[in-house]
Short mmCIF file of C-alpha atoms in Angstrom, two decimals:
data_model
loop_
_atom_site.label_atom_id
_atom_site.label_comp_id
_atom_site.label_asym_id
_atom_site.label_seq_id
_atom_site.Cartn_x
_atom_site.Cartn_y
_atom_site.Cartn_z
CA UNK A 13 -9.10 -6.33 15.20
CA UNK A 14 -8.84 -4.55 11.85
CA UNK A 15 -5.69 -2.82 10.65
CA UNK A 16 -6.06 0.89 9.81
CA UNK A 17 -3.82 2.02 6.94
CA UNK A 18 -3.21 5.57 5.72
CA UNK A 19 -1.93 5.68 2.16
CA UNK A 20 -1.90 8.37 -0.50
CA UNK A 21 0.12 9.85 -3.32
CA UNK A 22 2.41 12.58 -2.04
CA UNK A 23 5.00 14.97 -3.36
CA UNK A 24 8.63 14.62 -2.37
CA UNK A 25 8.16 17.58 -0.02
CA UNK A 26 5.31 15.76 1.74
CA UNK A 27 2.06 17.14 0.34
CA UNK A 28 -0.99 15.20 -0.87
CA UNK A 29 -2.37 18.25 -2.67
CA UNK A 30 -0.65 21.39 -3.91
CA UNK A 31 -2.08 24.84 -3.09
CA UNK A 32 -5.66 25.18 -4.30
CA UNK A 33 -6.16 21.41 -3.85
CA UNK A 34 -4.31 20.85 -7.14
CA UNK A 35 -3.71 17.13 -7.76
CA UNK A 36 -2.41 17.49 -11.32
CA UNK A 37 1.10 16.44 -10.31
CA UNK A 38 -0.10 13.01 -9.11
CA UNK A 39 -1.62 11.51 -12.27
CA UNK A 40 -0.63 7.83 -12.07
CA UNK A 41 0.95 5.73 -14.77
CA UNK A 42 -1.00 2.65 -15.90
CA UNK A 43 1.15 0.51 -13.59
CA UNK A 44 0.54 2.71 -10.55
CA UNK A 45 -3.16 3.04 -11.35
CA UNK A 46 -3.43 -0.77 -11.41
CA UNK A 47 -1.63 -0.95 -8.06
CA UNK A 48 -4.14 1.50 -6.52
CA UNK A 49 -7.03 -0.44 -8.09
CA UNK A 50 -5.77 -3.71 -6.62
CA UNK A 51 -5.48 -1.98 -3.25
CA UNK A 52 -9.12 -0.83 -3.45
CA UNK A 53 -10.10 -4.39 -4.35
CA UNK A 54 -8.41 -5.70 -1.18
CA UNK A 55 -9.80 -3.06 1.18
CA UNK A 56 -12.41 -4.23 3.66
CA UNK A 57 -13.63 -0.71 4.48
CA UNK A 58 -12.58 2.77 3.34
CA UNK A 59 -12.93 5.79 5.62
CA UNK A 60 -13.34 9.11 3.80
CA UNK A 61 -13.18 12.71 4.89
CA UNK A 62 -15.54 15.16 3.23
CA UNK A 63 -13.15 16.74 0.70
CA UNK A 64 -11.78 13.54 -0.78
CA UNK A 65 -15.26 11.97 -0.71
CA UNK A 66 -16.61 14.86 -2.79
CA UNK A 67 -13.75 14.45 -5.29
CA UNK A 68 -14.10 10.67 -5.60
CA UNK A 69 -17.91 10.53 -5.59
CA UNK A 70 -18.12 13.15 -8.33
CA UNK A 71 -16.16 10.92 -10.71
CA UNK A 72 -15.97 7.19 -9.93
CA UNK A 73 -19.64 6.16 -9.65
CA UNK A 74 -20.13 6.70 -13.40
CA UNK A 75 -16.54 6.61 -14.71
CA UNK A 76 -17.08 3.19 -16.28
CA UNK A 77 -19.87 4.55 -18.49
CA UNK A 78 -17.93 7.51 -19.87
CA UNK A 79 -16.85 7.45 -23.52
CA UNK A 80 -13.31 6.20 -23.84
CA UNK A 81 -13.14 4.61 -20.38
CA UNK A 82 -10.24 2.20 -20.29
CA UNK A 83 -10.60 -1.37 -18.99
CA UNK A 84 -8.57 -0.31 -15.92
CA UNK A 85 -10.91 2.62 -15.24
CA UNK A 86 -13.95 0.38 -15.65
CA UNK A 87 -12.49 -2.12 -13.17
CA UNK A 88 -11.56 0.61 -10.68
CA UNK A 89 -15.02 2.19 -10.87
CA UNK A 90 -16.66 -1.18 -10.14
CA UNK A 91 -14.28 -1.90 -7.27
CA UNK A 92 -14.79 1.59 -5.83
CA UNK A 93 -18.61 1.33 -5.94
CA UNK A 94 -18.56 -2.16 -4.37
CA UNK A 95 -16.10 -1.33 -1.59
CA UNK A 96 -17.82 -0.54 1.74
CA UNK A 97 -17.20 3.08 2.68
CA UNK A 98 -17.82 5.42 5.61
CA UNK A 99 -17.85 9.19 5.10
CA UNK A 100 -17.17 11.46 8.06
CA UNK A 101 -18.84 14.82 7.57
CA UNK A 102 -21.33 17.11 9.24
CA UNK A 103 -22.23 18.84 5.97
CA UNK A 104 -22.26 16.18 3.22
CA UNK A 105 -25.65 14.64 2.36
CA UNK A 106 -26.61 12.20 0.94
CA UNK A 107 -24.10 9.40 0.40
CA UNK A 108 -24.53 6.40 -1.88
CA UNK A 109 -22.56 3.58 -3.50
CA UNK A 110 -22.24 1.21 -0.53
CA UNK A 111 -21.54 4.11 1.85
CA UNK A 112 -22.80 5.29 5.19
CA UNK A 113 -22.45 8.74 6.72
CA UNK A 114 -21.10 9.48 10.21
CA UNK A 115 -21.74 12.97 11.55
CA UNK A 116 -20.49 12.41 15.11
CA UNK A 117 -17.02 12.16 16.59
CA UNK A 118 -14.71 10.63 13.96
CA UNK A 119 -12.04 9.35 16.33
CA UNK A 120 -14.56 7.49 18.50
CA UNK A 121 -16.15 5.84 15.44
CA UNK A 122 -12.78 4.97 13.86
CA UNK A 123 -11.66 3.34 17.12
CA UNK A 124 -14.92 1.37 17.25
CA UNK A 125 -14.56 0.20 13.64
CA UNK A 126 -10.91 -0.71 14.17
CA UNK A 127 -11.85 -2.91 17.13
CA UNK A 128 -14.18 -4.99 14.95
CA UNK A 129 -13.24 -8.11 13.04
CA UNK A 130 -12.81 -7.74 9.30
CA UNK A 131 -10.48 -6.85 6.50
CA UNK A 132 -8.11 -3.92 6.47
CA UNK A 133 -9.44 -0.38 6.62
CA UNK A 134 -7.98 2.41 4.52
CA UNK A 135 -8.30 5.95 5.75
CA UNK A 136 -8.41 8.36 2.83
CA UNK A 137 -8.10 12.06 3.29
CA UNK A 138 -5.34 13.94 5.08
CA UNK A 139 -7.57 15.80 7.54
CA UNK A 140 -9.39 12.68 8.71
CA UNK A 141 -6.11 10.75 8.85
CA UNK A 142 -4.54 13.51 10.95
CA UNK A 143 -7.19 13.02 13.64
CA UNK A 144 -6.61 9.25 13.64
CA UNK A 145 -2.84 9.78 13.63
CA UNK A 146 -2.98 12.06 16.69
CA UNK A 147 -5.16 9.45 18.44
CA UNK A 148 -2.62 6.69 17.74
CA UNK A 149 -5.05 4.62 15.64
CA UNK A 150 -3.04 4.18 12.44
CA UNK A 151 -1.37 0.78 12.08
CA UNK A 152 0.42 1.41 8.79
CA UNK A 153 1.41 4.05 6.28
CA UNK A 154 1.70 3.72 2.51
CA UNK A 155 3.57 6.59 0.90
CA UNK A 156 3.54 6.76 -2.89
CA UNK A 157 6.09 9.51 -3.40
CA UNK A 158 6.17 11.39 -6.70
CA UNK A 159 9.38 13.16 -7.77
CA UNK A 160 7.95 16.67 -7.62
CA UNK A 161 8.17 19.55 -5.15
CA UNK A 162 4.91 21.48 -4.86
CA UNK A 163 6.01 23.94 -2.18
CA UNK A 164 2.90 23.83 0.00
CA UNK A 165 -0.66 22.62 0.23
CA UNK A 166 -2.16 19.78 2.25
CA UNK A 167 0.50 17.82 4.17
CA UNK A 168 0.48 14.02 4.42
CA UNK A 169 1.59 14.11 8.06
CA UNK A 170 0.21 16.19 10.90
CA UNK A 171 1.95 17.63 13.95
CA UNK A 172 2.13 15.03 16.71
CA UNK A 173 2.64 15.21 20.46
CA UNK A 174 5.19 12.38 20.41
CA UNK A 175 7.16 10.07 18.20
CA UNK A 176 5.63 7.21 16.27
CA UNK A 177 8.16 4.49 15.55
CA UNK A 178 7.72 2.56 12.32
CA UNK A 179 9.09 -0.58 10.65
CA UNK A 180 9.75 -0.50 6.91
CA UNK A 181 7.97 -3.52 5.36
CA UNK A 182 8.02 -2.80 1.61
CA UNK A 183 9.63 -0.62 -1.04
CA UNK A 184 8.86 -0.56 -4.73
CA UNK A 185 9.74 1.70 -7.62
CA UNK A 186 7.26 2.59 -10.34
CA UNK A 187 8.00 4.16 -13.70
CA UNK A 188 8.70 7.88 -13.67
CA UNK A 189 10.72 7.68 -10.46
CA UNK A 190 7.70 7.13 -8.19
CA UNK A 191 8.64 5.25 -5.02
CA UNK A 192 6.28 3.31 -2.77
CA UNK A 193 7.31 2.85 0.85
CA UNK A 194 5.11 0.94 3.27
CA UNK A 195 5.55 1.06 7.04
CA UNK A 196 3.90 -0.62 10.01
CA UNK A 197 3.53 1.15 13.33
CA UNK A 198 5.61 -0.39 16.11
CA UNK A 199 3.35 -1.04 19.10
#
């Protein structure tokens, strides 16, 4: 069975995007960017919601060919294109770059994919992750907390019907006061 991990940058007050989907507060340092790139390189399958898919697919497929692209950006773009991806959306068409589209019930498909053998799955996108969280499918959480309060926007966590107990398995500090905490769900 695969492990399903939800990890994103978030503000200290718990948002992955500020009002208006503003992500300007979460620009990573070179060290943090490399950490995210290595994570993409180790991901067996990435599950995207529509909004984050549109953001990522508008930039990363050609980022390595842009003037001034850094070696880290070139590496990330290659890793991102090569990584198998599933996009959950009833409106997005077409998808490309080693990606398939699912238009049906996301929770049912995520549960099916999680039951398969294979490398870890990352769920990317707060709305999609919220559905998986409510269904009890998430095996781990990676919070990359930036020292900023944005006051609202898209929350990392959703409202739940019950508690989810977690074990802390890793902490790390990056430059600029950014703190990574990684948890596994207690089952």
